[in-house]
Coordinates of C-alpha atoms in Angstrom, one line a residue:
Chain A
M16 CA -25.0 28.7 89.7
S17 CA -25.0 31.9 87.7
R18 CA -25.5 35.1 89.6
K19 CA -26.5 37.3 86.7
P20 CA -29.1 40.0 87.5
H21 CA -32.5 38.6 86.9
K22 CA -35.2 41.0 87.7
S23 CA -35.1 43.0 84.5
A24 CA -34.7 39.8 82.3
N25 CA -37.4 38.6 80.0
A26 CA -41.0 39.1 81.1
P27 CA -43.4 36.2 80.7
A28 CA -44.0 35.2 77.1
Q29 CA -46.9 37.4 75.8
Y30 CA -48.8 35.1 73.5
G31 CA -51.9 36.4 71.7
F32 CA -55.4 35.5 72.6
E33 CA -55.9 33.1 69.7
T34 CA -52.7 31.2 70.7
L35 CA -53.8 31.0 74.4
A36 CA -57.3 29.8 73.4
I37 CA -55.7 26.8 71.8
H38 CA -52.7 26.1 74.0
A39 CA -53.2 27.4 77.6
G40 CA -53.4 24.6 80.1
A41 CA -53.0 21.9 77.5
Q42 CA -49.5 20.6 77.2
P43 CA -49.2 17.1 75.7
E44 CA -49.9 14.4 78.3
P45 CA -46.6 13.3 79.8
I46 CA -46.8 9.5 79.5
T47 CA -48.2 8.9 76.0
G48 CA -47.7 12.3 74.4
A49 CA -51.4 12.5 73.5
R50 CA -51.7 15.9 71.7
N51 CA -55.3 16.5 72.5
T52 CA -56.5 16.7 76.1
P53 CA -57.7 13.2 77.1
I54 CA -61.1 12.7 78.7
Y55 CA -60.1 11.4 82.1
Q56 CA -63.3 9.5 82.7
T57 CA -62.5 8.4 86.2
T58 CA -64.0 9.1 89.6
A59 CA -60.8 8.5 91.7
Y60 CA -57.0 8.2 91.6
V61 CA -54.8 5.7 93.4
F62 CA -52.5 7.0 96.2
E63 CA -48.8 6.2 96.3
D64 CA -49.1 5.2 99.9
A65 CA -51.0 6.0 103.1
E66 CA -48.9 9.1 103.8
H67 CA -49.4 10.5 100.2
A68 CA -53.1 10.0 100.7
A69 CA -53.0 11.9 104.0
D70 CA -50.9 14.7 102.5
L71 CA -53.5 15.1 99.7
F72 CA -56.4 15.2 102.1
N73 CA -54.6 17.7 104.2
L74 CA -53.8 19.9 101.1
Q75 CA -50.1 19.5 101.9
T76 CA -49.3 18.4 98.4
F77 CA -50.9 18.9 94.9
G78 CA -52.7 16.0 93.3
F79 CA -55.9 14.2 92.6
I80 CA -58.2 12.5 95.0
Y81 CA -61.6 12.3 93.6
S82 CA -63.2 14.0 90.6
R83 CA -65.7 15.9 92.7
L84 CA -62.7 18.1 93.7
T85 CA -60.3 17.9 90.7
N86 CA -60.0 16.0 87.5
P87 CA -57.2 16.3 84.9
T88 CA -59.5 17.2 82.0
V89 CA -61.4 19.8 84.0
A90 CA -58.1 21.2 85.3
V91 CA -57.0 22.0 81.7
L92 CA -60.2 23.9 81.1
E93 CA -59.7 25.7 84.4
E94 CA -56.2 26.9 83.5
R95 CA -57.4 27.9 80.1
V96 CA -60.3 30.0 81.3
A97 CA -58.1 31.6 84.0
T98 CA -55.5 32.4 81.3
L99 CA -57.9 33.9 78.8
E100 CA -59.5 36.1 81.5
G101 CA -56.0 37.2 82.7
G102 CA -56.7 35.6 86.1
R103 CA -54.6 33.7 88.6
A104 CA -56.7 30.6 89.0
A105 CA -60.1 29.1 88.2
V106 CA -62.5 26.4 89.5
C107 CA -65.1 24.9 87.2
A108 CA -68.6 23.8 88.2
A109 CA -71.5 22.0 86.8
S110 CA -73.2 25.2 85.5
G111 CA -72.9 28.9 85.7
H112 CA -75.4 29.0 88.6
A113 CA -73.2 26.5 90.5
A114 CA -70.2 28.7 89.9
Q115 CA -72.1 31.6 91.4
F116 CA -73.0 29.5 94.4
L117 CA -69.3 28.6 94.9
A118 CA -68.3 32.3 94.7
F119 CA -70.9 33.5 97.2
F120 CA -70.5 30.5 99.6
T121 CA -66.8 31.3 99.8
L122 CA -67.4 35.0 100.4
L123 CA -70.4 35.3 102.6
E124 CA -71.6 34.3 106.1
P125 CA -75.3 34.2 107.0
G126 CA -76.5 37.7 107.5
D127 CA -74.0 39.2 105.0
E128 CA -75.2 41.3 102.1
F129 CA -74.2 42.1 98.5
L130 CA -75.2 44.4 95.7
A131 CA -76.3 43.2 92.3
S132 CA -77.2 45.0 89.1
T133 CA -80.9 44.9 88.1
N134 CA -79.7 44.1 84.6
L135 CA -78.9 40.4 85.0
Y136 CA -79.9 37.1 83.6
G137 CA -83.4 36.4 85.1
G138 CA -82.1 33.1 86.7
S139 CA -79.5 35.1 88.6
I140 CA -82.1 37.5 89.9
T141 CA -84.1 34.6 91.2
Q142 CA -81.1 32.8 92.6
F143 CA -79.9 36.0 94.4
G144 CA -83.3 37.3 95.5
H145 CA -85.0 34.1 96.6
S146 CA -82.8 31.1 97.0
F147 CA -79.8 32.9 98.5
K148 CA -82.1 34.6 100.9
R149 CA -82.9 31.3 102.5
L150 CA -79.2 30.9 103.3
G151 CA -79.1 34.3 105.0
W152 CA -77.3 36.0 102.1
N153 CA -79.2 39.2 101.3
C154 CA -79.0 40.8 97.9
H155 CA -79.9 44.4 97.2
F156 CA -80.6 45.1 93.5
V157 CA -79.2 48.4 92.1
D158 CA -80.0 50.2 88.9
P159 CA -76.5 50.2 87.2
S160 CA -77.2 53.0 84.7
D161 CA -75.6 55.4 87.2
P162 CA -72.6 53.7 88.9
E163 CA -72.9 56.0 91.9
N164 CA -76.1 54.1 92.7
F165 CA -73.9 51.3 94.0
R166 CA -72.0 53.6 96.3
K167 CA -75.3 54.9 97.7
A168 CA -76.6 51.4 98.3
L169 CA -73.5 50.1 100.2
T170 CA -74.0 48.9 103.8
P171 CA -71.4 47.8 106.4
K172 CA -72.5 44.2 105.8
C173 CA -72.0 44.4 102.0
K174 CA -69.3 41.9 100.9
A175 CA -69.4 42.1 97.1
I176 CA -70.8 43.9 94.0
F177 CA -72.1 41.7 91.2
I178 CA -72.7 42.9 87.6
E179 CA -72.9 41.7 84.0
V180 CA -70.8 44.0 81.8
L181 CA -72.9 43.1 78.7
A182 CA -76.2 42.3 80.3
N183 CA -78.6 39.6 79.4
P184 CA -81.3 39.8 77.8
G185 CA -79.6 42.4 75.8
G186 CA -78.2 45.7 74.7
V187 CA -77.2 47.1 78.1
V188 CA -73.6 47.9 78.8
V189 CA -72.6 48.7 82.4
D190 CA -69.7 51.1 83.3
L191 CA -67.3 48.5 84.5
E192 CA -64.4 50.7 85.4
A193 CA -66.5 53.2 87.5
I194 CA -68.2 50.4 89.4
A195 CA -64.8 48.6 90.0
A196 CA -63.5 51.9 91.5
I197 CA -66.5 52.0 93.9
A198 CA -65.9 48.4 95.0
K199 CA -62.2 49.1 95.5
D200 CA -63.1 52.2 97.7
A201 CA -65.4 49.9 99.7
G202 CA -62.7 47.2 100.1
I203 CA -65.0 44.6 98.5
P204 CA -64.6 42.4 95.4
L205 CA -66.3 43.2 92.1
I206 CA -67.7 40.0 90.6
V207 CA -68.5 40.1 86.9
D208 CA -70.6 37.6 85.0
N209 CA -68.8 37.7 81.7
T210 CA -70.9 35.0 80.0
I211 CA -72.4 37.2 77.3
A212 CA -69.2 39.1 76.3
T213 CA -66.7 36.3 76.8
P214 CA -63.0 37.2 77.4
Y215 CA -62.5 37.6 73.6
L216 CA -64.8 40.7 73.6
C217 CA -64.1 42.0 77.1
R218 CA -61.6 41.2 79.9
P219 CA -63.2 42.6 83.1
M220 CA -60.0 42.0 85.2
D221 CA -58.2 44.6 83.0
W222 CA -60.8 47.1 84.3
G223 CA -60.5 46.2 87.9
A224 CA -62.8 43.1 88.4
D225 CA -61.7 40.8 91.2
L226 CA -63.7 37.7 90.4
I227 CA -65.4 36.5 87.2
V228 CA -68.1 33.9 86.7
H229 CA -69.1 32.2 83.5
S230 CA -71.8 29.9 82.3
T231 CA -69.3 28.0 80.0
T232 CA -72.5 26.4 78.5
K233 CA -72.8 29.5 76.3
F234 CA -70.2 31.0 73.9
L235 CA -67.1 29.3 75.5
S236 CA -68.4 25.8 74.8
G237 CA -70.2 27.4 71.9
H238 CA -72.2 24.6 70.3
G239 CA -75.1 24.1 72.7
T240 CA -73.7 20.7 73.8
S241 CA -72.2 21.0 77.3
M242 CA -73.3 22.4 80.6
G243 CA -70.7 24.1 82.7
G244 CA -69.6 27.1 84.8
A245 CA -66.4 28.7 85.9
L246 CA -65.2 31.0 88.8
I247 CA -62.0 32.9 88.1
E248 CA -60.0 34.9 90.6
S249 CA -57.7 37.8 89.7
G250 CA -55.2 37.1 92.5
K251 CA -55.0 40.8 93.2
F252 CA -57.6 41.2 95.9
D253 CA -56.2 41.7 99.4
W254 CA -58.5 39.5 101.6
A255 CA -56.7 40.4 104.8
K256 CA -56.9 44.2 104.5
D257 CA -59.6 45.0 107.0
G258 CA -60.9 41.8 108.5
K259 CA -64.0 41.7 106.3
F260 CA -63.4 38.2 105.0
P261 CA -62.8 35.9 107.9
T262 CA -63.7 32.9 105.6
M263 CA -60.4 33.6 103.9
T264 CA -58.1 34.8 106.7
E265 CA -59.1 32.9 109.8
P266 CA -58.5 29.2 110.5
D267 CA -61.1 27.1 108.8
P268 CA -62.8 24.5 110.9
A269 CA -63.9 22.7 107.7
Y270 CA -60.1 22.1 107.1
H271 CA -58.5 21.3 110.4
G272 CA -57.7 25.0 111.1
L273 CA -56.0 25.8 107.7
T274 CA -55.9 29.5 106.8
F275 CA -56.5 29.7 103.1
Y276 CA -55.2 33.1 102.2
E277 CA -52.0 32.7 104.2
T278 CA -51.3 29.2 102.8
F279 CA -52.2 29.6 99.2
G280 CA -51.8 33.4 98.7
D281 CA -53.1 34.7 95.4
F282 CA -55.0 31.6 94.5
G283 CA -56.4 31.0 98.0
F284 CA -59.9 32.0 97.1
T285 CA -60.0 29.4 94.3
M286 CA -58.6 26.7 96.7
K287 CA -61.2 27.5 99.2
A288 CA -64.0 27.5 96.7
R289 CA -62.8 24.1 95.5
T290 CA -61.9 22.3 98.7
V291 CA -64.7 23.6 100.8
A292 CA -67.7 24.7 98.6
L293 CA -67.2 22.3 95.8
R294 CA -66.2 19.5 98.1
D295 CA -69.2 19.9 100.5
F296 CA -71.9 20.8 98.0
G297 CA -70.7 18.8 95.0
P298 CA -71.6 20.6 91.8
A299 CA -68.6 19.3 89.9
M300 CA -68.2 19.6 86.1
S301 CA -68.0 16.3 84.2
P302 CA -64.8 15.6 82.4
T303 CA -66.7 15.0 79.2
N304 CA -68.3 18.4 79.4
A305 CA -64.9 19.9 80.1
F306 CA -63.5 18.2 77.0
Y307 CA -66.3 19.7 74.7
T308 CA -65.7 23.1 76.3
I309 CA -61.9 22.9 75.8
T310 CA -62.5 22.1 72.2
G311 CA -65.1 24.9 71.8
I312 CA -62.8 27.5 73.3
E313 CA -60.1 26.7 70.6
T314 CA -62.4 28.4 68.0
L315 CA -63.8 31.1 70.3
P316 CA -62.1 34.0 68.6
L317 CA -63.2 32.9 65.1
R318 CA -66.8 32.3 66.3
M319 CA -67.1 35.5 68.2
D320 CA -65.9 37.6 65.2
R321 CA -68.7 36.0 63.1
H322 CA -71.3 36.1 65.9
V323 CA -70.8 39.9 66.3
A324 CA -70.7 40.5 62.6
N325 CA -73.9 38.7 62.1
A326 CA -75.5 40.3 65.1
L327 CA -74.8 43.8 63.9
K328 CA -76.2 43.0 60.5
V329 CA -79.4 41.5 62.0
A330 CA -79.7 44.5 64.4
E331 CA -79.4 46.9 61.5
F332 CA -81.9 44.9 59.4
L333 CA -84.4 45.0 62.3
D334 CA -83.8 48.7 62.9
G335 CA -84.8 49.4 59.4
H336 CA -87.8 47.1 59.4
A337 CA -91.3 48.6 59.2
A338 CA -92.8 46.2 61.7
V339 CA -90.1 46.8 64.3
K340 CA -90.7 49.4 67.1
W341 CA -87.3 49.4 68.7
V342 CA -84.0 47.5 68.8
S343 CA -81.7 47.4 71.8
Y344 CA -78.2 46.5 70.6
A345 CA -75.2 48.4 71.9
G346 CA -73.5 48.0 68.6
L347 CA -75.9 50.3 66.9
K348 CA -74.9 54.0 66.9
S349 CA -78.4 55.0 68.1
S350 CA -78.0 52.9 71.3
P351 CA -77.6 54.9 74.5
Y352 CA -74.9 52.3 75.4
H353 CA -72.9 52.7 72.2
Q354 CA -70.1 54.8 73.8
L355 CA -69.7 52.3 76.7
A356 CA -69.7 49.4 74.1
K357 CA -66.9 51.1 72.2
K358 CA -64.9 51.4 75.4
Y359 CA -65.4 48.0 76.9
L360 CA -66.3 45.9 73.8
P361 CA -64.2 47.3 71.0
K362 CA -64.4 44.1 68.9
G363 CA -68.2 44.0 69.0
A364 CA -71.2 44.3 71.3
G365 CA -71.9 40.5 71.5
S366 CA -74.6 38.6 69.7
V367 CA -77.4 38.6 72.2
F368 CA -79.9 41.5 72.0
T369 CA -83.5 42.4 72.2
F370 CA -86.1 44.1 70.1
G371 CA -89.9 44.8 70.1
L372 CA -92.5 44.7 67.4
K373 CA -95.0 47.4 66.7
G374 CA -97.6 44.7 67.2
G375 CA -96.5 44.2 70.8
Y376 CA -96.9 41.0 72.8
E377 CA -99.2 39.2 70.3
A378 CA -97.0 39.9 67.3
G379 CA -93.9 38.8 69.3
I380 CA -95.4 35.5 70.3
K381 CA -96.4 34.9 66.7
L382 CA -92.9 35.6 65.4
V383 CA -91.3 33.3 68.0
E384 CA -93.7 30.5 66.9
T385 CA -93.4 31.0 63.1
V386 CA -89.6 31.2 62.6
N387 CA -88.1 28.2 60.9
L388 CA -84.3 28.7 61.3
F389 CA -84.2 30.5 64.7
S390 CA -84.8 27.9 67.4
H391 CA -87.3 28.8 70.1
L392 CA -85.5 27.8 73.3
A393 CA -83.9 29.1 76.5
N394 CA -80.2 29.3 75.8
V395 CA -77.7 31.7 74.2
G396 CA -74.3 31.4 72.6
D397 CA -75.0 28.5 70.3
T398 CA -73.8 28.2 66.7
R399 CA -77.5 28.2 65.9
S400 CA -79.6 31.4 66.1
L401 CA -82.0 31.3 69.0
I402 CA -85.1 33.2 69.8
L403 CA -87.0 33.7 73.0
H404 CA -89.7 35.7 74.7
P405 CA -88.0 36.4 78.1
A406 CA -91.1 37.6 79.9
S407 CA -92.8 34.2 79.6
T408 CA -89.6 32.1 80.1
T409 CA -86.2 33.1 81.5
H410 CA -87.6 36.1 83.4
R411 CA -90.9 34.4 84.2
Q412 CA -90.4 34.3 88.0
L413 CA -89.8 38.1 88.3
T414 CA -92.4 40.8 89.1
D415 CA -93.6 43.1 86.3
E416 CA -91.4 45.9 87.7
Q417 CA -88.3 43.6 87.9
R418 CA -88.9 42.5 84.3
L419 CA -89.1 46.0 83.0
A420 CA -86.0 47.0 85.0
A421 CA -84.1 43.9 83.5
G422 CA -85.1 44.9 80.0
A423 CA -87.5 42.0 79.7
G424 CA -90.9 43.7 79.4
P425 CA -94.0 42.1 77.7
D426 CA -93.1 43.1 74.1
V427 CA -89.4 42.1 74.3
I428 CA -88.0 39.4 72.1
R429 CA -84.4 38.1 72.7
L430 CA -82.2 36.9 69.9
S431 CA -78.9 35.1 70.1
I432 CA -77.4 35.4 66.7
G433 CA -75.6 32.3 65.4
L434 CA -73.2 31.6 62.6
E435 CA -75.6 30.9 59.8
T436 CA -75.6 32.8 56.4
V437 CA -76.9 36.2 57.5
D438 CA -79.3 36.6 54.5
D439 CA -81.1 33.4 55.7
L440 CA -81.6 35.0 59.1
F441 CA -83.1 38.2 57.6
A442 CA -85.5 36.0 55.5
D443 CA -86.5 33.9 58.5
L444 CA -87.3 36.9 60.7
D445 CA -89.0 38.7 57.8
Q446 CA -91.4 35.9 57.0
G447 CA -92.6 35.8 60.7
M448 CA -93.2 39.6 60.9
P449 CA -96.8 41.0 60.7
K450 CA -97.7 41.1 57.0
A451 CA -99.5 44.4 57.4
G452 CA -96.1 46.0 58.1
M453 CA -94.3 44.4 55.2
S454 CA -90.6 44.9 55.3
K455 CA -89.5 48.2 54.0
A456 CA -85.9 47.0 54.3
G457 CA -86.3 43.8 52.4
M458 CA -83.5 41.6 51.1
P459 CA -81.3 44.2 49.5
K460 CA -79.9 45.1 52.9
A461 CA -78.3 41.7 53.1
G462 CA -75.2 42.7 51.3
K463 CA -74.7 45.8 53.4
K464 CA -71.9 46.0 56.0
Chain B
M8 CA -32.0 60.9 97.7
S9 CA -28.8 59.8 96.3
P10 CA -29.2 58.4 92.8
K11 CA -26.8 55.6 93.8
T12 CA -29.4 54.0 96.1
P13 CA -32.6 53.7 94.1
P14 CA -34.9 51.7 96.4
Q15 CA -37.6 50.1 94.4
P16 CA -41.0 51.3 95.3
A17 CA -42.8 48.5 97.2
E18 CA -45.5 48.5 94.6
E19 CA -43.2 47.6 91.8
P20 CA -44.3 44.1 90.7
L21 CA -41.6 41.4 91.1
H22 CA -40.9 39.2 88.2
Y23 CA -38.4 36.4 88.1
P24 CA -37.9 34.5 84.9
D25 CA -39.0 30.9 84.9
V26 CA -35.5 29.9 83.7
L27 CA -34.0 31.3 86.9
L28 CA -36.5 29.7 89.3
R29 CA -36.2 26.4 87.5
R30 CA -32.4 26.5 87.8
I31 CA -32.6 27.3 91.5
L32 CA -35.0 24.5 92.2
K33 CA -33.0 22.0 90.2
E34 CA -29.6 22.9 91.6
V35 CA -30.4 23.6 95.3
R36 CA -30.4 20.4 97.4
T37 CA -30.3 21.7 101.0
I38 CA -32.5 24.5 102.3
A39 CA -32.4 26.2 105.7
M40 CA -36.0 27.2 106.6
V41 CA -36.0 30.2 108.9
G42 CA -39.4 30.3 110.8
A43 CA -40.2 26.6 110.2
S44 CA -43.1 25.8 112.5
A45 CA -43.6 22.6 114.5
N46 CA -47.4 23.0 114.1
W47 CA -48.4 20.8 111.2
V48 CA -51.2 23.1 110.0
R49 CA -48.9 26.1 109.5
P50 CA -47.9 27.1 105.9
S51 CA -44.1 26.7 106.8
N52 CA -44.7 23.1 107.9
F53 CA -46.7 22.4 104.7
A54 CA -43.9 23.8 102.6
M55 CA -41.2 21.9 104.5
K56 CA -43.0 18.6 104.1
Y57 CA -43.7 19.1 100.4
L58 CA -40.1 20.1 99.7
Q59 CA -38.8 17.0 101.6
G60 CA -41.1 14.9 99.5
K61 CA -39.4 16.3 96.4
G62 CA -36.0 15.2 97.6
Y63 CA -34.7 18.4 99.3
R64 CA -33.1 18.3 102.7
V65 CA -34.8 21.0 104.8
I66 CA -33.1 22.2 108.0
P67 CA -35.5 24.1 110.3
V68 CA -34.3 27.3 112.0
N69 CA -36.5 28.4 114.9
P70 CA -35.1 29.5 118.3
G71 CA -38.3 28.3 120.1
Q72 CA -37.8 24.8 118.8
A73 CA -34.0 24.6 118.9
G74 CA -32.7 21.2 119.9
K75 CA -36.1 19.5 118.9
K76 CA -36.9 17.8 115.7
I77 CA -39.4 19.1 113.1
L78 CA -40.4 16.5 110.4
G79 CA -37.4 14.4 111.4
E80 CA -34.8 17.2 111.1
M81 CA -33.0 18.8 114.0
T82 CA -33.9 22.5 114.6
Y83 CA -31.3 25.2 115.1
A84 CA -31.7 28.6 116.7
T85 CA -29.8 30.6 114.0
L86 CA -28.4 30.0 110.6
S87 CA -24.8 30.0 111.9
D88 CA -25.7 27.2 114.3
I89 CA -26.3 24.8 111.4
P90 CA -23.3 22.5 111.3
G91 CA -23.1 21.7 107.6
R92 CA -23.3 23.5 104.4
F93 CA -26.6 24.5 102.7
D94 CA -27.5 26.1 99.4
M95 CA -30.5 28.2 100.2
V96 CA -32.2 30.1 103.0
D97 CA -36.0 30.1 102.9
V98 CA -37.4 33.0 105.0
F99 CA -40.8 32.4 106.7
R100 CA -40.6 35.6 108.8
S101 CA -41.9 39.1 108.5
S102 CA -40.6 41.5 105.8
D103 CA -38.9 43.5 108.5
A104 CA -37.2 40.5 110.1
A105 CA -36.0 39.4 106.7
G106 CA -33.4 42.2 106.7
A107 CA -31.4 40.7 109.6
I108 CA -31.7 37.2 108.3
A109 CA -30.3 38.4 104.9
D110 CA -27.4 40.0 106.7
D111 CA -26.7 36.8 108.7
A112 CA -26.8 34.8 105.4
I113 CA -24.3 37.3 103.7
A114 CA -21.9 37.0 106.7
I115 CA -21.7 33.2 106.4
A116 CA -22.4 32.7 102.7
A117 CA -18.9 31.7 101.8
E118 CA -18.4 29.4 104.7
K119 CA -21.8 27.7 104.3
G120 CA -22.1 27.7 100.6
I121 CA -25.3 29.8 100.5
Q122 CA -26.2 30.9 97.0
V123 CA -29.9 31.9 97.3
V124 CA -32.0 33.7 99.9
W125 CA -35.6 33.1 99.1
M126 CA -38.3 35.2 100.9
Q127 CA -41.7 33.6 101.2
L128 CA -45.1 34.7 99.8
G129 CA -45.9 38.1 101.5
V130 CA -42.2 38.6 102.6
R131 CA -40.5 41.5 100.7
N132 CA -37.5 43.6 101.8
D133 CA -36.1 45.4 98.8
A134 CA -33.2 46.9 100.7
A135 CA -32.1 43.4 101.9
A136 CA -32.4 42.2 98.3
V137 CA -30.0 44.9 97.1
R138 CA -27.5 43.9 99.9
L139 CA -27.8 40.2 98.9
E140 CA -27.2 40.9 95.3
K141 CA -24.2 43.1 96.1
A142 CA -22.8 40.2 98.0
G143 CA -23.2 38.0 95.0
L144 CA -26.3 36.1 96.3
I145 CA -29.5 35.6 94.4
A146 CA -32.6 37.1 96.1
I147 CA -36.1 36.0 95.5
M148 CA -39.0 37.7 97.3
N149 CA -42.7 37.3 97.8
H150 CA -42.8 33.8 96.2
C151 CA -43.2 30.3 97.7
P152 CA -40.7 27.6 96.6
K153 CA -43.4 25.0 97.1
I154 CA -45.8 26.8 94.8
E155 CA -43.1 27.6 92.2
Y156 CA -41.9 24.0 92.2
G157 CA -45.5 22.8 91.7
R158 CA -46.0 25.4 88.9
L159 CA -42.8 24.7 87.0
F160 CA -42.9 20.9 87.3
G161 CA -46.5 20.3 86.3
E162 CA -48.3 19.9 89.6
L163 CA -49.9 23.3 90.3
C164 CA -51.9 23.2 87.0
W165 CA -53.8 20.3 88.6
S166 CA -55.5 22.8 90.9
G167 CA -56.7 25.1 88.0
V168 CA -53.9 27.7 88.5
N169 CA -52.7 29.7 85.6
T170 CA -49.0 28.6 85.4
G171 CA -48.1 30.8 82.5
L172 CA -46.5 27.8 80.8
I173 CA -47.2 27.3 77.1
S174 CA -45.6 24.4 75.3
S175 CA -46.2 21.8 72.6
K176 CA -43.7 19.5 74.3
R177 CA -44.7 16.7 76.7
R178 CA -45.3 18.0 80.2
K179 CA -42.4 17.1 82.4
L180 CA -43.3 15.1 85.4
A181 CA -42.1 16.1 88.9
S182 CA -39.5 13.9 90.5

């Protein structure tokens, strides 16, 4: 065996994002050579013998048992998402909400607390504020506009901080690096929901995030076809440092006394989320949805470039429209979040944002109902452009104060800009605006940057 | 500090090229596992069983278990007590303890045919690694041969782990 020095030798191959979006996790299948990832539409996998079965159930060896835990198609998506986020490992789930559940079940015990930004998807605010409370997990909501607010809100029982970098319903960018530093000082993980930005626009782990969750239903899958979620771990968080995370560092009675961090090291959190939370609660992603999502991710860089280009043009069009009162898009120079967007989202501030009409609530409802290309529905990150009135839908279960804090007040309209011809989007919005305030911008803007 | 002895700061990330790890795992056949536990739920017992399943002979070294069998193999108190030759030492002990184990390995390397001293996940002793390399041995630290075997031979990806492997060739099956 050669004894040449090795440590300074070649670093891991540094492939570009576009290459990884196509290749990560997806080597040709070993038996047939199938180039595309097959849909392994199977519930279970035969064991070699009784001992192999026992080894698998004991986690003594790697392999497949049952598709609630692992599936070869889903595993390709998991490795791909982990790679694109710069993480060590990932576990997929049936939805983004399910991925959040897996994260918190793996972190928290009843009576524990965590901090979450007030600027979140409304469904997350409801999940954290109401449903998690019934499990004894107590969330304190924090205004993220000053990162120090998180430090002030910390309690001894706080086990995590949760934010969206580019927040839904739109236009708000949170100071990721500053909040990551506060989480690090407190010895707790920073969890980032990166759904709206995607790893193409922002990689939160590069700024200090420890865990990332996704609704893969949105831009990653990208075509409005497939539900899914993902939980990614950086592999850099020290779970053993001060005894705050016994679920990771003490023998687990749900696994014959196995200690996850010691046994699996930098992917121990993912192993525990999969083999305890996913096993026992069951929100597994289907292999078919994984396949559609894998295929979607292959064009993520191309789609995101067009999404953000169209979004900026539509935001500028609205900003110049006589019927529009305000536009909240961090890509606009006038946005208070423009500097943060330049730092964290240099390729573009996403394609989900909000605006309000001078005609207020009534004019907004009319626009939502009269558009012909924009689809009135509760989703984001489709190839199609989408429109929604958050106060009556996604943020419906919140109090008036919570809605205002989340940027979903009564006059707010949310857009998710798709990949259509941008002139057609201008025309569709313009025809639904109050006629009294005829467009001062008009069509000529279409050709502008 | 003498410039002749530049100890690496503990924070410096370790990186071993895949080609080196793959070669070690392909060429090594017999492994002495220092700190092998008789308790089936301990990580060392997991790793020993997995490596046995991949065709390696693993000889447990553990003074508390000397003379007893672990997973069918006789346990020895020290490396030098092992009667035959072995290619690699796998260290399941603390980073501090790894220094003396490395020195033991260096002392008997020629006689036993030891070529690699591999310190487990969480075990790192940079000074010992320098001594091993001076003696012509390969030192690997803070890695697990079970995890690296799974990563390089197509099993770890089944658990959603980022293997860092990109290829348009058919995935190679583990033995």
